[in-house]
Coordinates of C-alpha atoms in Angstrom, one line a residue:
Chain A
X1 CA 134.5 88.3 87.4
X2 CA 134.0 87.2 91.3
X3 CA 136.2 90.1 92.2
X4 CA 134.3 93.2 89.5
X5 CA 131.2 91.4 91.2
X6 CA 132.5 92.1 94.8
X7 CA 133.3 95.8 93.4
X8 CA 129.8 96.1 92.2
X9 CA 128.5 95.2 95.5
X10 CA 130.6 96.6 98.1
X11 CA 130.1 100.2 95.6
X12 CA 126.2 99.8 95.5
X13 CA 126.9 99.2 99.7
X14 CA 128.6 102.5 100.3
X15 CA 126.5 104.1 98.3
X16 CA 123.4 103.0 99.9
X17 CA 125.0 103.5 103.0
X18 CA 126.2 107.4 102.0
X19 CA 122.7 108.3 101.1
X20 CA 121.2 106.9 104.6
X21 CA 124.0 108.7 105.8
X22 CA 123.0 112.3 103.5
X23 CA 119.1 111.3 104.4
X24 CA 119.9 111.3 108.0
X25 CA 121.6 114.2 108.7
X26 CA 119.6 116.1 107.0
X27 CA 116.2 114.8 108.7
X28 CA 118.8 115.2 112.0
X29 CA 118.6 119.2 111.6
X30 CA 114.7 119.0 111.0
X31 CA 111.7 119.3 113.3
X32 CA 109.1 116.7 113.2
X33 CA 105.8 116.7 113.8
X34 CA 104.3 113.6 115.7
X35 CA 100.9 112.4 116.5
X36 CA 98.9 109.5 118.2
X37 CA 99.2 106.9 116.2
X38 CA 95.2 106.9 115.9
X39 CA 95.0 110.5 115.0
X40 CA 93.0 110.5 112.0
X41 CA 95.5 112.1 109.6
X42 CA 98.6 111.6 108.0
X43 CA 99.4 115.1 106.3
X44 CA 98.4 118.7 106.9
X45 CA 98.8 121.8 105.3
X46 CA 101.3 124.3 106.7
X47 CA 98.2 126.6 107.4
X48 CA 96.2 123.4 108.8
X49 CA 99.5 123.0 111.0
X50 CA 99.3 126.3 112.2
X51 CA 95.5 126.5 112.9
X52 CA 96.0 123.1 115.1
X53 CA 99.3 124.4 116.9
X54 CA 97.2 127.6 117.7
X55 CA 94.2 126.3 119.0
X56 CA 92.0 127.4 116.1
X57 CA 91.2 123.7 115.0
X58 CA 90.9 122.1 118.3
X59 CA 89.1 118.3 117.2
X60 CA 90.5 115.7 114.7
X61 CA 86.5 114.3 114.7
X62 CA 83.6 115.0 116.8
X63 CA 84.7 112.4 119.5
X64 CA 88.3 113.3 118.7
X65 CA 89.5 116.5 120.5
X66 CA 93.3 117.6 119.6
X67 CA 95.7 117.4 122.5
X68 CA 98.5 119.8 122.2
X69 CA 102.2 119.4 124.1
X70 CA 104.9 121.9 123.3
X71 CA 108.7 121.6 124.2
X72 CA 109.6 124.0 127.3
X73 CA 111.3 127.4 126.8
X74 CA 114.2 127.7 125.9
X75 CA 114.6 124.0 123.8
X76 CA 115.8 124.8 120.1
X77 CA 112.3 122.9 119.2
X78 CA 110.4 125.2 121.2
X79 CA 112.4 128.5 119.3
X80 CA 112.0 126.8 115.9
X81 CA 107.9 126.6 116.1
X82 CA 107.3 130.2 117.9
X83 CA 109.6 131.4 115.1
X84 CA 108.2 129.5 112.3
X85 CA 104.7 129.1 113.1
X86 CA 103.5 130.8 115.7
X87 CA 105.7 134.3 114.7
X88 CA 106.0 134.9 118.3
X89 CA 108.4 135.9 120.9
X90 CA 108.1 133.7 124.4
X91 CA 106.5 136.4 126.0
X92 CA 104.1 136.9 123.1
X93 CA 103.1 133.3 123.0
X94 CA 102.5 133.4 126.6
X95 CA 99.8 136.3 126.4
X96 CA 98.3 134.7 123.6
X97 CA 97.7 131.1 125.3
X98 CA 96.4 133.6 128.8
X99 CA 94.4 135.4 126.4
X100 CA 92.6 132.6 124.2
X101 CA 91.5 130.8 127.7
X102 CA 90.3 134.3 129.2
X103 CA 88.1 134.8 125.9
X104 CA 86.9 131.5 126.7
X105 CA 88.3 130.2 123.3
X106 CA 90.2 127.2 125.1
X107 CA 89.3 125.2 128.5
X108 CA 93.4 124.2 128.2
X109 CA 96.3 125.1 127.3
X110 CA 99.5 123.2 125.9
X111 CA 101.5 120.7 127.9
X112 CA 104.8 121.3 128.7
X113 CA 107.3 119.0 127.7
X114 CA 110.6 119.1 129.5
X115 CA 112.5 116.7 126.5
X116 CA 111.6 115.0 123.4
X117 CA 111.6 111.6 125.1
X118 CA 108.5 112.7 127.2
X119 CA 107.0 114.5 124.5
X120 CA 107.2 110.8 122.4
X121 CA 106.0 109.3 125.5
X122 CA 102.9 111.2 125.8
X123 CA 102.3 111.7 122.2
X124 CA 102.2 107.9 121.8
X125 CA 99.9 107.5 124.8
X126 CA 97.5 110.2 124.7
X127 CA 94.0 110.1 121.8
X128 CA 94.7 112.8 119.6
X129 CA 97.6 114.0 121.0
X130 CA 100.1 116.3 118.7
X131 CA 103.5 117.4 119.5
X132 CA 106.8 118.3 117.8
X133 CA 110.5 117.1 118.4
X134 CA 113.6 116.7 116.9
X135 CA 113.7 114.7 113.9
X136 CA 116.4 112.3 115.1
X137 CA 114.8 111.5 118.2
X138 CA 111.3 110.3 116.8
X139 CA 110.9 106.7 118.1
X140 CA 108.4 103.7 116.7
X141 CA 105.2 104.7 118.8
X142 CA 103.9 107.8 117.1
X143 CA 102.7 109.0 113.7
X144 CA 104.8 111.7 111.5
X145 CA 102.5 113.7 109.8
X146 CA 103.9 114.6 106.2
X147 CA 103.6 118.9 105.8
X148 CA 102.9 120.4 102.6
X149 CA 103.1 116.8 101.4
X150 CA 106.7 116.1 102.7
X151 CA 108.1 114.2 105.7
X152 CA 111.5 115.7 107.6
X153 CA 114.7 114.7 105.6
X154 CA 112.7 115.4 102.4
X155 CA 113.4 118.4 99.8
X156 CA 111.0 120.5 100.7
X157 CA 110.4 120.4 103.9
X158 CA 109.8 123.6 106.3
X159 CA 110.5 122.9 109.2
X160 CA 114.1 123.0 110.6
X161 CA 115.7 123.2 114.0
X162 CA 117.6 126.1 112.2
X163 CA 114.7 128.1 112.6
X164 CA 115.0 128.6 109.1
X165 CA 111.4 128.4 107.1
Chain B
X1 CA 83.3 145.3 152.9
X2 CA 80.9 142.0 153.1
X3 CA 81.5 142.2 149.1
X4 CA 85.2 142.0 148.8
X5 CA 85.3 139.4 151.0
X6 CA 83.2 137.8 149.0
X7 CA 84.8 138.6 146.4
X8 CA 88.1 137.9 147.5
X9 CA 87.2 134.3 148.8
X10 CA 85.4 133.4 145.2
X11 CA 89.2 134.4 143.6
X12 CA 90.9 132.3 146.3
X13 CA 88.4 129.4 145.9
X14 CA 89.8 128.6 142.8
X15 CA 92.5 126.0 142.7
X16 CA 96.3 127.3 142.5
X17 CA 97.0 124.2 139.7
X18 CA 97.9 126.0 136.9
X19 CA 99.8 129.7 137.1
X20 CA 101.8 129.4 134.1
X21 CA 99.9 129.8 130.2
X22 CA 101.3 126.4 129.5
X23 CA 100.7 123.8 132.1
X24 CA 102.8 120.8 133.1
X25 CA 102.5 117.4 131.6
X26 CA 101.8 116.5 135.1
X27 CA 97.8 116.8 134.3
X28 CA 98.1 115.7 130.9
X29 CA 96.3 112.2 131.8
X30 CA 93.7 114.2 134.0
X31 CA 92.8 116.2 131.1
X32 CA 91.2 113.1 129.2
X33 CA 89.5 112.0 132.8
X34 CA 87.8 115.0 134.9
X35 CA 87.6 118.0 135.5
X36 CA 90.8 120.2 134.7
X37 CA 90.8 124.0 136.7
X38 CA 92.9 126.2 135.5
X39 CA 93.0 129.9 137.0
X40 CA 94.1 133.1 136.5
X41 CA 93.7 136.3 138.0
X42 CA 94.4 140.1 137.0
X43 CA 94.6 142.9 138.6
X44 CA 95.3 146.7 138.3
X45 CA 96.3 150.0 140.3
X46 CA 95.9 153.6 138.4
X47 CA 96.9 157.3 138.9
X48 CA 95.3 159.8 137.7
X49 CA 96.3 163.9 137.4
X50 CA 93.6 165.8 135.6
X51 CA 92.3 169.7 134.7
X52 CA 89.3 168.9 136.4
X53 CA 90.4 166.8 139.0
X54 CA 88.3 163.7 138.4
X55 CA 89.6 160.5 137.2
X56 CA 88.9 159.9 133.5
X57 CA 85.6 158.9 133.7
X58 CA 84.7 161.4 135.9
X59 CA 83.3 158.6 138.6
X60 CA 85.5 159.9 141.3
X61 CA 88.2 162.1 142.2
X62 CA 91.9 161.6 140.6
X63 CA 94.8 160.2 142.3
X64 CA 95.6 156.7 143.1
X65 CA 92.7 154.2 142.8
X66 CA 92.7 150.3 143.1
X67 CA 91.3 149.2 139.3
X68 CA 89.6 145.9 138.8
X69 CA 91.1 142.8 140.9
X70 CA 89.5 139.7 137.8
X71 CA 89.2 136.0 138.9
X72 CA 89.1 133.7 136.1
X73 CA 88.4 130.1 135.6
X74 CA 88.7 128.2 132.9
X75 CA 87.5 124.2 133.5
X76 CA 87.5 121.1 131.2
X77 CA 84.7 119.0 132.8
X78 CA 85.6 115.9 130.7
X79 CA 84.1 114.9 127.3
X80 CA 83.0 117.7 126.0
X81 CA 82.1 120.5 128.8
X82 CA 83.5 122.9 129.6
X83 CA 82.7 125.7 132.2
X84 CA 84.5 129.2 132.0
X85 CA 84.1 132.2 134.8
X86 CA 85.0 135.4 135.4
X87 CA 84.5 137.6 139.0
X88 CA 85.5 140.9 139.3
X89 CA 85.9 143.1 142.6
X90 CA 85.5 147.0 141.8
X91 CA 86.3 149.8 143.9
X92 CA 83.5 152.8 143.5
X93 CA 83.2 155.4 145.9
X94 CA 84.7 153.4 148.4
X95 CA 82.6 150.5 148.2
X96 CA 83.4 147.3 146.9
X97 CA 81.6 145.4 144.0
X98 CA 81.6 141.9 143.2
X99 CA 80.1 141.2 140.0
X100 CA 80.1 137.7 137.9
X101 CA 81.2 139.2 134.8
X102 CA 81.0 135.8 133.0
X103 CA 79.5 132.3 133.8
X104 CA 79.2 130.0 130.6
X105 CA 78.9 126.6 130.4
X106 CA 79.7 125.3 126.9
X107 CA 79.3 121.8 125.2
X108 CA 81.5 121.7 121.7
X109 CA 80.4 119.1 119.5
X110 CA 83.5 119.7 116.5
X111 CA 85.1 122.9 115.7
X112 CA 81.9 124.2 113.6
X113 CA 79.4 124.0 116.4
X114 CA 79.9 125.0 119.9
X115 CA 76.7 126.2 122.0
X116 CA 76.7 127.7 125.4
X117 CA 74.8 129.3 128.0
X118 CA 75.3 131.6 130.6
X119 CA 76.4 135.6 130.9
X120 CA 79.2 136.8 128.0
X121 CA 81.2 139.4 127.5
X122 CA 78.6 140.9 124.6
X123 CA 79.9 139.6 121.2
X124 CA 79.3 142.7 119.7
X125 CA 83.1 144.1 118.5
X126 CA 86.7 143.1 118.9
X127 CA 87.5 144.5 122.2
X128 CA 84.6 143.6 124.2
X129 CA 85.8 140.0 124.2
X130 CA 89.1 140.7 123.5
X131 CA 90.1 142.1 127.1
X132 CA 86.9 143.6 128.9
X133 CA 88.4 144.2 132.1
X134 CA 91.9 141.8 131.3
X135 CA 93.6 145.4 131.4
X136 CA 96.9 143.7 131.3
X137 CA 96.5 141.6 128.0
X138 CA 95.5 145.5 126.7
X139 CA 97.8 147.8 125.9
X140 CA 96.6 150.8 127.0
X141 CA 95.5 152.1 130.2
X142 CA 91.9 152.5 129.5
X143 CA 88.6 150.9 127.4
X144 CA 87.3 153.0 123.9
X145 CA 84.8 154.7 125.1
X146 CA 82.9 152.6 122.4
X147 CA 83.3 149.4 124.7
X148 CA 83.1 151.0 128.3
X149 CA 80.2 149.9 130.4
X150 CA 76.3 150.6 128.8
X151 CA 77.6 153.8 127.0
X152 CA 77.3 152.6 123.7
X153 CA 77.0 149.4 123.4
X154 CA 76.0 146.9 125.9
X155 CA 78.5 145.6 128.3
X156 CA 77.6 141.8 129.1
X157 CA 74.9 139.1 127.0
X158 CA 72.9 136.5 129.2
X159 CA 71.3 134.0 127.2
X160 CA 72.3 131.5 124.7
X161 CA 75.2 131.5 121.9
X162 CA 76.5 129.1 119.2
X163 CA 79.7 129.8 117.7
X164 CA 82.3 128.0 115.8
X165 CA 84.0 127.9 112.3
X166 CA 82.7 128.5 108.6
X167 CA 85.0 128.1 106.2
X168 CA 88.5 126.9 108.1
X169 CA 90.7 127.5 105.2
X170 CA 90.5 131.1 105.5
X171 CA 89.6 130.7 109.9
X172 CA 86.3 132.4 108.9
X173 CA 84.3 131.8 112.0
X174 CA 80.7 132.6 113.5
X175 CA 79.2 133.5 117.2
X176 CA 75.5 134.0 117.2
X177 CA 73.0 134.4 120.5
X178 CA 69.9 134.9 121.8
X179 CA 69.1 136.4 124.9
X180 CA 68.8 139.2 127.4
X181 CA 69.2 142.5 126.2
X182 CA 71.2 145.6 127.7
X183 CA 71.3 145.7 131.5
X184 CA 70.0 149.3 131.3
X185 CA 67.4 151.0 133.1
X186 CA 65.8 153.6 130.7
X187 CA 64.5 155.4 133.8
X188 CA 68.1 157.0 134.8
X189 CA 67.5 158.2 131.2
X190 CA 64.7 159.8 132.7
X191 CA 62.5 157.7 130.6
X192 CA 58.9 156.4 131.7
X193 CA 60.3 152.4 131.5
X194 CA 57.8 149.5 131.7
X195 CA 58.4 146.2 130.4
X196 CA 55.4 144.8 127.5
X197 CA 53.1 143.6 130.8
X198 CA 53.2 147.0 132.7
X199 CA 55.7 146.3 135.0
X200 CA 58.2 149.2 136.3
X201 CA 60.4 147.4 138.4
X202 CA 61.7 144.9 135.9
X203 CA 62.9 146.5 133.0
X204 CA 64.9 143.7 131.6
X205 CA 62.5 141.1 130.0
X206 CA 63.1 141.8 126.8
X207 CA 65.2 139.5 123.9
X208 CA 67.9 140.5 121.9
X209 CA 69.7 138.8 119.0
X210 CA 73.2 139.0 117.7
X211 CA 75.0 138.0 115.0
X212 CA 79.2 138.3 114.8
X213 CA 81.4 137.1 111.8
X214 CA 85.1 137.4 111.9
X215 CA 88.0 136.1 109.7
X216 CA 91.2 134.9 111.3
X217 CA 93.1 134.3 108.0
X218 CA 95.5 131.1 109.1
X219 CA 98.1 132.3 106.3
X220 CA 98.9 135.7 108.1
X221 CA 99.3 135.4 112.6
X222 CA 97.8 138.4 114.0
X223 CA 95.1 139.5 111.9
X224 CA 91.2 139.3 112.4
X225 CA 88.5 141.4 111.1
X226 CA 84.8 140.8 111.5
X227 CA 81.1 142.9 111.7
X228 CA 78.2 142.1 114.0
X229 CA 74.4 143.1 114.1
X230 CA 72.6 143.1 117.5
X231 CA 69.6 143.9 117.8
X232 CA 67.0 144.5 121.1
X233 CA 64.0 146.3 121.8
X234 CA 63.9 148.3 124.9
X235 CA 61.1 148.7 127.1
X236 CA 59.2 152.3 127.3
X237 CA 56.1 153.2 128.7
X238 CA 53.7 154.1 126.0
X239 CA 55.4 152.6 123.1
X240 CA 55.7 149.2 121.7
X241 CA 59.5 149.0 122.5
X242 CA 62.5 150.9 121.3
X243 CA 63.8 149.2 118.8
X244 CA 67.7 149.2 119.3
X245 CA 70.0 148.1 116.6
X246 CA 73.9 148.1 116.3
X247 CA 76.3 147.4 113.4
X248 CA 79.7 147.3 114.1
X249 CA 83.5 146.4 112.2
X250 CA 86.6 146.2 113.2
X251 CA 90.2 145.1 111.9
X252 CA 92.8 144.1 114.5
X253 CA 96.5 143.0 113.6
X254 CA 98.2 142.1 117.1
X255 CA 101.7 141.3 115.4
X256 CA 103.0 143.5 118.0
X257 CA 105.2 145.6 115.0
X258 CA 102.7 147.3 114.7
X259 CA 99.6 146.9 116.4
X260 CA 96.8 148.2 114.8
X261 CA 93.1 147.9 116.3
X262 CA 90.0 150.2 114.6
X263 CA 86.4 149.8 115.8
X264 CA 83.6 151.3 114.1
X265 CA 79.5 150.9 115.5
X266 CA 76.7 152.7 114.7
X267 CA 73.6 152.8 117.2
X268 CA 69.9 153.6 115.9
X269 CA 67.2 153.7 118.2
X270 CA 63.4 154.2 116.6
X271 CA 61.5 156.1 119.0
X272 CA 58.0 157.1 117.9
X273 CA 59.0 156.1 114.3
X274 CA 62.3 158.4 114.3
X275 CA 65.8 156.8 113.5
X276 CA 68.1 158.2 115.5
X277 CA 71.8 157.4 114.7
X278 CA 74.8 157.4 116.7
X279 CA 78.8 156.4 115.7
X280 CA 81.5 155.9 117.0
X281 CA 85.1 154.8 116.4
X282 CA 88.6 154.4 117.5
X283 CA 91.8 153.8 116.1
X284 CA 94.5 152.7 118.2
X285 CA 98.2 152.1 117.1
X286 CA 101.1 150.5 118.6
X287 CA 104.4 149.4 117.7
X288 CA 106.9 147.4 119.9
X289 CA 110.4 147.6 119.2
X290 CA 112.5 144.7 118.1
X291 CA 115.3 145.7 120.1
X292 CA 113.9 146.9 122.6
X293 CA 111.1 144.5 123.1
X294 CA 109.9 145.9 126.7
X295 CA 109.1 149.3 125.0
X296 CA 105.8 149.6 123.5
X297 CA 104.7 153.4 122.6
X298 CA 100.9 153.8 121.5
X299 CA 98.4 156.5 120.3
X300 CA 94.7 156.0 120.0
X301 CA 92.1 158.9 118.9
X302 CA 88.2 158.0 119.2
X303 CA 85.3 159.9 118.6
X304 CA 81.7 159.5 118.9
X305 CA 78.9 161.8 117.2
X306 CA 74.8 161.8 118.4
X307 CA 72.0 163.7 118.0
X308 CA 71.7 165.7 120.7
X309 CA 68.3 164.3 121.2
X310 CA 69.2 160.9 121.5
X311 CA 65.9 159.8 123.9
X312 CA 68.1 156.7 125.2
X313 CA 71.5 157.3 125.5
X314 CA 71.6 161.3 125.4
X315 CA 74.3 163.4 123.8
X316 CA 77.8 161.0 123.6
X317 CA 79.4 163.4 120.8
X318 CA 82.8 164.0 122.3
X319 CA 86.2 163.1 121.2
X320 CA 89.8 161.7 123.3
X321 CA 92.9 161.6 121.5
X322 CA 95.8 159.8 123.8
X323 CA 99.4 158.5 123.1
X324 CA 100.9 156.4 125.8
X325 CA 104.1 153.9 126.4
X326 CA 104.1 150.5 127.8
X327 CA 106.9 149.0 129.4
X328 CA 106.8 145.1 130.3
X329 CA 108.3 145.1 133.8
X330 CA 108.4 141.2 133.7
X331 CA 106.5 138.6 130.8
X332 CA 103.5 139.1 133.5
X333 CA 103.8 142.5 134.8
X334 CA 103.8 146.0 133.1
X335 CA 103.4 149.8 133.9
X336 CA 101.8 152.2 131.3
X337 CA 102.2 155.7 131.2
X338 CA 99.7 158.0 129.1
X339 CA 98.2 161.5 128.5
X340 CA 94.6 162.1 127.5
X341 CA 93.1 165.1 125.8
X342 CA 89.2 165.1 125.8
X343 CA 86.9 167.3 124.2
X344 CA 83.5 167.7 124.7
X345 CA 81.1 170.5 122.1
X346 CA 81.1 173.8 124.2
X347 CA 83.2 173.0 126.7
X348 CA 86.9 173.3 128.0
X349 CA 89.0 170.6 127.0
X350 CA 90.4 167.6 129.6
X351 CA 93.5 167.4 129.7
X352 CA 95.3 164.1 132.2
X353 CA 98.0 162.1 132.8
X354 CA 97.4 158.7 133.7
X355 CA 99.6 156.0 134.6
X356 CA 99.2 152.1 135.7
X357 CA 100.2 149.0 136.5
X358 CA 98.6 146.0 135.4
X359 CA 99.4 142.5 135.7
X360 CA 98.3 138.9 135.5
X361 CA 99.0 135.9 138.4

């Protein structure tokens, strides 16, 4: 009985431990999106997304304007939101940021991040700042905001490093 | 010569910190504190070979000529300022102008109320405030004659505008102002002009309104349409005013593949109780190939039709039909290439071919 016990248990352990395991690598190949922990939200649309990743909804609240860092060109994070979100080429989504502060749409533009580690760093530390990364590398510190009602990892979910929508 | 150095020390005044559209994390932490310059400049050189030998607005002679050289400034100045500026140095019959095309000062209080004072690119259309003199984030060589200085429509706004978003699930959005009405002297129309207390010398003290909606639909990138109503009543000796008013709509979709921008504005002024009504339009296409993404060939055709005895503006009826290819030297540097036909009623047609390079720094 001690021994089919110790069966029982050591089966319900690699199980548990295969579906972190399948949960994991699948949130690995996804694309997160972070924000300040005080950012007062915990989900958005993929339309709201795109609205706040282009500058079109630029304040959480009134006293609560949105900060925006992107990964630098050429990161797979960088390709996988001009491809998915902003349907732009590099070059494209340079003009458009040039243009939306010459039509006096925008003071600023996005930060550049040069990693995910300093895009986690200055998410976590700036009010109502919003940034994306690799799924894996999201650290305690920041919020991830749920899209279309689902986190990374989750059936479901849109955005992948795959570029894939 | 005293006004491009002028002109040339206002560009250089502003501070060098950001050249790139995406700045460094470095002033990320600023951003939140002070004041946060960014600036940007653009410039751009044109040839021209024509029938008539004059450049295409028939200002000058054709050949090479230096095109706008654009300073602009774009400033957080903490909480929820924000200053944006625009100089431009013009070369016209071998002088130099500086003019402050833009100087707003803005305080956003959330995304569905902005106000802001100062001189604007007029809010009328699409283009106006799309790229004005930018001629590098346009992709052709030259302004619809719809938008180009005073023709049609006026060039620049001073007064007072609020703007900001309606309904955000479908990015409908609103700019409205009060303020200044067309810089135009009716006297080179050859107009007896007089502002409301007599006075000839001061033509411009009269108010104009304007009202702008636009849709930016966040389910589809690249698309906006909108209509705007201004209206302004300009001063004329021996009348209470001509009353000026303009409708306008337009549909662009900037997805590159294709590119498709259309403008349409009617202009009515009442003078001595008669409507008189003016259009005019353009449709412009473009289409950048995928795999060759420097490439992008383009065609526009634009018309305007106008009584002949328009008392303000005169007789605009004439048409241009051009087709054109741009070719991205680098992501902030291009050369266009493009032939114009225009016709004017009764007379020969205009045939040129015009070619530039524009750029942004």
């Amino acid at each position: 009985m001690r021994r089919f016990r110790s069966s029982i248990l050591l089966a319900l352990l690699c199980g548990s431990a295969l579906s972190t395991s399948s949960v994991s690598a699948q949130g690995a190949g996804d694309l997160a999106i972070v924000t300040h922990p005080g950012t007062p939200v915990t989900q958005l649309t993929f339309t709201e997304l795109r609205q706040v990743l282009k500058g079109d909804k630029q304040y959480w609240s009134p006293d609560l304007p949105v900060v925006l860092f992107v990964r630098a060109p050429t990161s797979a994070e960088r390709s996988a939101v001009l491809d998915v979100i902003y349907q732009m080429s590099e070059p494209q989504f340079k003009q458009y940021w040039i243009a939306k502060q010459f039509r006096a749409e925008s003071a600023t533009s996005p930060k550049n991040m040069r990693s995910n580690e300093l895009t986690q760093q200055f998410v976590a530390s700036t009010a109502g700042a919003i940034g994306f990364m690799a799924a894996a590398d999201v650290k305690s510190g920041v919020k991830v905001l749920k899209i279309d009602g689902h986190l990374p990892g989750e059936a479901g979910y849109k955005l992948h490093l795959t570029k894939t929508k | 010569m005293r006004g491009l150095l002028v002109g040339m020390c206002l560009l250089a005044a502003a501070p060098a910190s950001a050249q790139s559209s995406v700045t460094q994390p470095d002033d990320a932490a600023e951003a939140r504190q002070g004041p946060s310059v960014q600036f940007r400049g653009f410039a751009d050189i044109n040839f021209a070979a024509t029938d008539n030998h004059q450049s295409d607005d028939g200002r000058s002679a054709d050949g090479f000529s230096l095109g706008n050289v654009v300073g602009h400034v774009s400033a957080s100045l903490g909480g929820k300022f924000s200053f944006y500026s625009e100089v431009t140095v013009n070369n016209k019959d071998n002088k130099f102008i500086v003019d402050v095309a833009r100087a707003i000062l803005r305080y956003d209080y959330n995304d569905r109320f902005k106000v802001s004072v100062g001189r604007y690119h007029a809010p009328i259309g699409y283009w106006n405030t799309a790229f004005h003199r930018g001629l590098w984030l346009q992709t052709t060589i030259f302004r619809p004659d719809l938008v180009k200085e005073e023709w049609f429509q006026p060039d620049h706004f001073v007064g007072i505008v609020a703007e900001g978003t309606l309904l955000p699930q479908v990015g409908l959005g609103y700019i409205t102002g009060y303020g200044n009405g067309r810089e135009l002297d009716l006297r080179d129309q050859g107009l007896q002009a007089a502002d409301l207390f007599g006075d000839t010398e001061n033509v411009g003290h009269h108010r104009a309104g304007v009202l702008r909606l636009f849709a930016r639909p966040p389910q589809v990138t690249g698309v906006e349409f909108g209509g705007a109503v201004y209206h302004d009543k300009l001063a004329s000796t021996g009348t209470n005013g001509v009353p000026e008013l303009i409708t306008s709509a337009y549909v662009a979709i900037t997805r590159e593949a294709p590119e498709i921008i259309a403008e349409f504005s009617n202009l009515r002024h009442t003078y001595y109780g008669v409507d008189y009504n003016s259009q005019a339009f353009y449709v412009q296409l473009g289409f950048r190939f995928p795999a060759q993404p420097r490439l992008k060939p383009y065609t526009r055709y634009e018309k305007a039709d106008a009584p002949g005895d328009e008392p303000v503006t005169g007789d605009l009826s004439n048409s241009k039909a051009s087709a054109g290819i741009r070719f991205e030297l680098t992501d902030f540097a291009t050369v266009k290439v493009e032939y114009g036909q225009r016709r004017h009623p009764g007379a020969p047609h205009q045939n040129g071919v015009f070619a530039q390079t524009a750029f942004t720094f």
